[in-house]
Amino acid sequence: MSSSGYQLITLPNGLRIAHVPIPYGKVINCGFVIHAGSRNDGSIDGMAHFLEHMFFKGTKKRKTHHVLNHLEVVGGELNAFTTKEITALYAKVQRKDFARAVDILFDVTFQSVFPEKEILKERRVILDEINMYRDTPEENIYDEFQELLFQEHPLAHNILGTPESIQKIDKHQLDQFIHRNYNFNNMVFVVVGNISQDRVLKTVEKYLPTKENTSATHSLNDLTRQWKYSPFHEIKESDFGQAYTMMGVPTYAETHEERFSLLLLNNLLGGPGMNSRLNLAIREKYGYTYNIESGYQPYSDNGMFHCYLSCEEKYMDRSIFLMEKELKRLKEKKLGRVQLSQAKKQLCGQLMMANESKSSLLVHVGKGILKYGRAKTVEETISQIDKLSAEKLLTVANEVFNLDSFSYLRYTPSR
């Protein structure tokens, strides 16, 4: 499966339809990818996420239970998620139920009515979601670290919002957010599966809203404030039984020419494989931790590299020292030919396997079209990774892994 085969059709009203034909299977994944996430919240944190919840709470022709039942009664799925930069509303159905999926997706996206009583209920639901995340230390420390790292930048916005901010959200605020962000130029409808383009277009045209939707697309400049990074070192007491640490630094945006080098370095250092350097050097060698990792998250105009660890408090100082040691090792010692080859094969294999997910492919194609006019194929990404040299990785490691620029957030159990 590859995104190289998608066809992009722009309708007269500006809505783009991306069709990714898969020559096998009886299941279709389809949905909207909208270029609006928590960085578009404006002055009220949590707006984009709150809106995502409200799409399931009734439309001009359906009550809440009708929305929720529409696909489930035929074994299908209707779902959504919000990130820093996008929102996705998507469905998974049998091919014979494709029209049913398009019907509900267009209905909730363009005809939701946001009843006041549902807004009141959903405030309680999202407050419970916020509290659940606050009771999950690995989620809590990740969110707080980003808030501290990006400070006044819109990327600092917590996707869920805060208990205080969600109390400010009402029907008027939701309507205004829709008006600013949910225009045809700012979204893509993606269809992945064994279905003809003719059937896709005829079905979409049947359910298109008749009202014109021509608001101007926002630009990245509208979403970026002046921001100067200052490293921080914070230690906080918590009610959690374990100790937790996040350390990291702002880094390359997703268009930076060295992003693939950092992607490979991150995978080698603390990626999902059990053979990552952090896992071998700390978990396997000393048994200090169950959960240790590193991550690189690029955004449109910025990025974040981090390392994460949880362990008993008595092992934390030693574990941080060992993490820093592995970072220094990548700066000081060039990878050998066999090491480099193995690292490339592992990352490329992971990318190929991830690309087999139809829902992941749907989001990948939508994001690429929205942000850059086209979606890269996995083969293009693999080609870029194959070109990386040990010398280039050493240069990038020395640029990014400057520990004097790193920030640290640490949770320690209350005494």
Phi, psi and omega in degrees: 000136181211147177285358182294338185267009185282148173251138181247122179240128177257120180284161181305331180277000177101347179290132178262136177247121177253120181250119179249096182285131176244122189280031178198165174090161181241012182247135180247134170252131179211156178168173178268136166247121186246134182279066179204120178223202185295336178290348177264006186300332186077225185274354183241104179299137176095004183298310184299318181291320179299317178299318178305317178295320187287345177296342182261010190251020175119144178233186180295337182238359182224139170277171185306311185292332176290322177298312185291328183275341194305317180261330183295330181291346176247016178082010180271180181228139173235127186209175180200159172207159179235137174239190177298328189235347179221162167235140177236133173240118190214163182222156176226119185216166168293152183304323182294342180256018183302314181299324179297320179292316179298318179305307184289324181294317179289327180294309183290329182286322187247348185236014178294145187247348175055063179300140183300320182294328178286326176298316179298317178294319185289333173302317180293320179297314182289326174300319177296321178297317178299314180296324178298316179293324178293336176273000179249099191301322182293329175284317183299313183290327178295313180295315182294323179298316179295321178298318179288324183291313185268346173049252185274356179288144180302339177293346179287341184303128172290129185302320182283342188084195179235163176305327181285318185290324183289342176289342182273349187276127177225183183301319180298317179297319179295317178298320179294321178296318176301313182300321182285327194240332188263060174255160186300326181290346187251017181213160176226137173259119186247136177235124181238121177154182183274079184210146184282153178296324180299317179293321178302309185294317180297321180290315179298315181298330179294325186254004177299137175295144181282332181290136179292149182223092191233024178301151181290144177286137178286156177253161181297328180299332180289344190248005185239120176259164175301132185209129178238123182284134174230120180301146180226155175227108182234137175238126182234141173282146181220170177271001180285148182285333180263171170259148184223144177221135167241134175225142182178190189202149171295148184207208192298140170286171185286356175256358184295141184293340181259012183296328181288328176296316180291325176300316180290318178299317180297318181295322178292319184286307187209033179290190187288346181288144177291348179265014177296153183297320179295319181295316181291320186282337186240310180286306187287323183282320187243344181069027183285333191215155171265327188233112177215139184197168167232163182208149175232116180243104178272146175237183184300320186234009183194185178195173178218132170250139180212161167237143183227144182208140168231142181191178170295145186303326184293342180261357190292311182302315179296321181293319177298317177302317181290325175297314179297325178298318179292324176296316179296324180298321177291335178279332190258334186237118180292142178293140175286169184300315180291318178301315181296316180298316180295320180296319179295314181299320181295312181295316181296323177296319178297319180295319179296319180291320178296327182289349178283345178282122181294323180292321177295321179295320177305310181293319180300314181295315180299313180298316181299316180294316181296317187274324190227006178085347178202156177258128176292147174277159176296330178294323177296317179297316179298322178298320178294320180294319180299335183279350186292140178250160177297325179295319180295319179297322179296318179297315181292320178301319180289333179282319186270319188271046175275102188296338176293339180263356183285147171256155182226132171234129186227130172256129177239145180299142177298144181288000000 
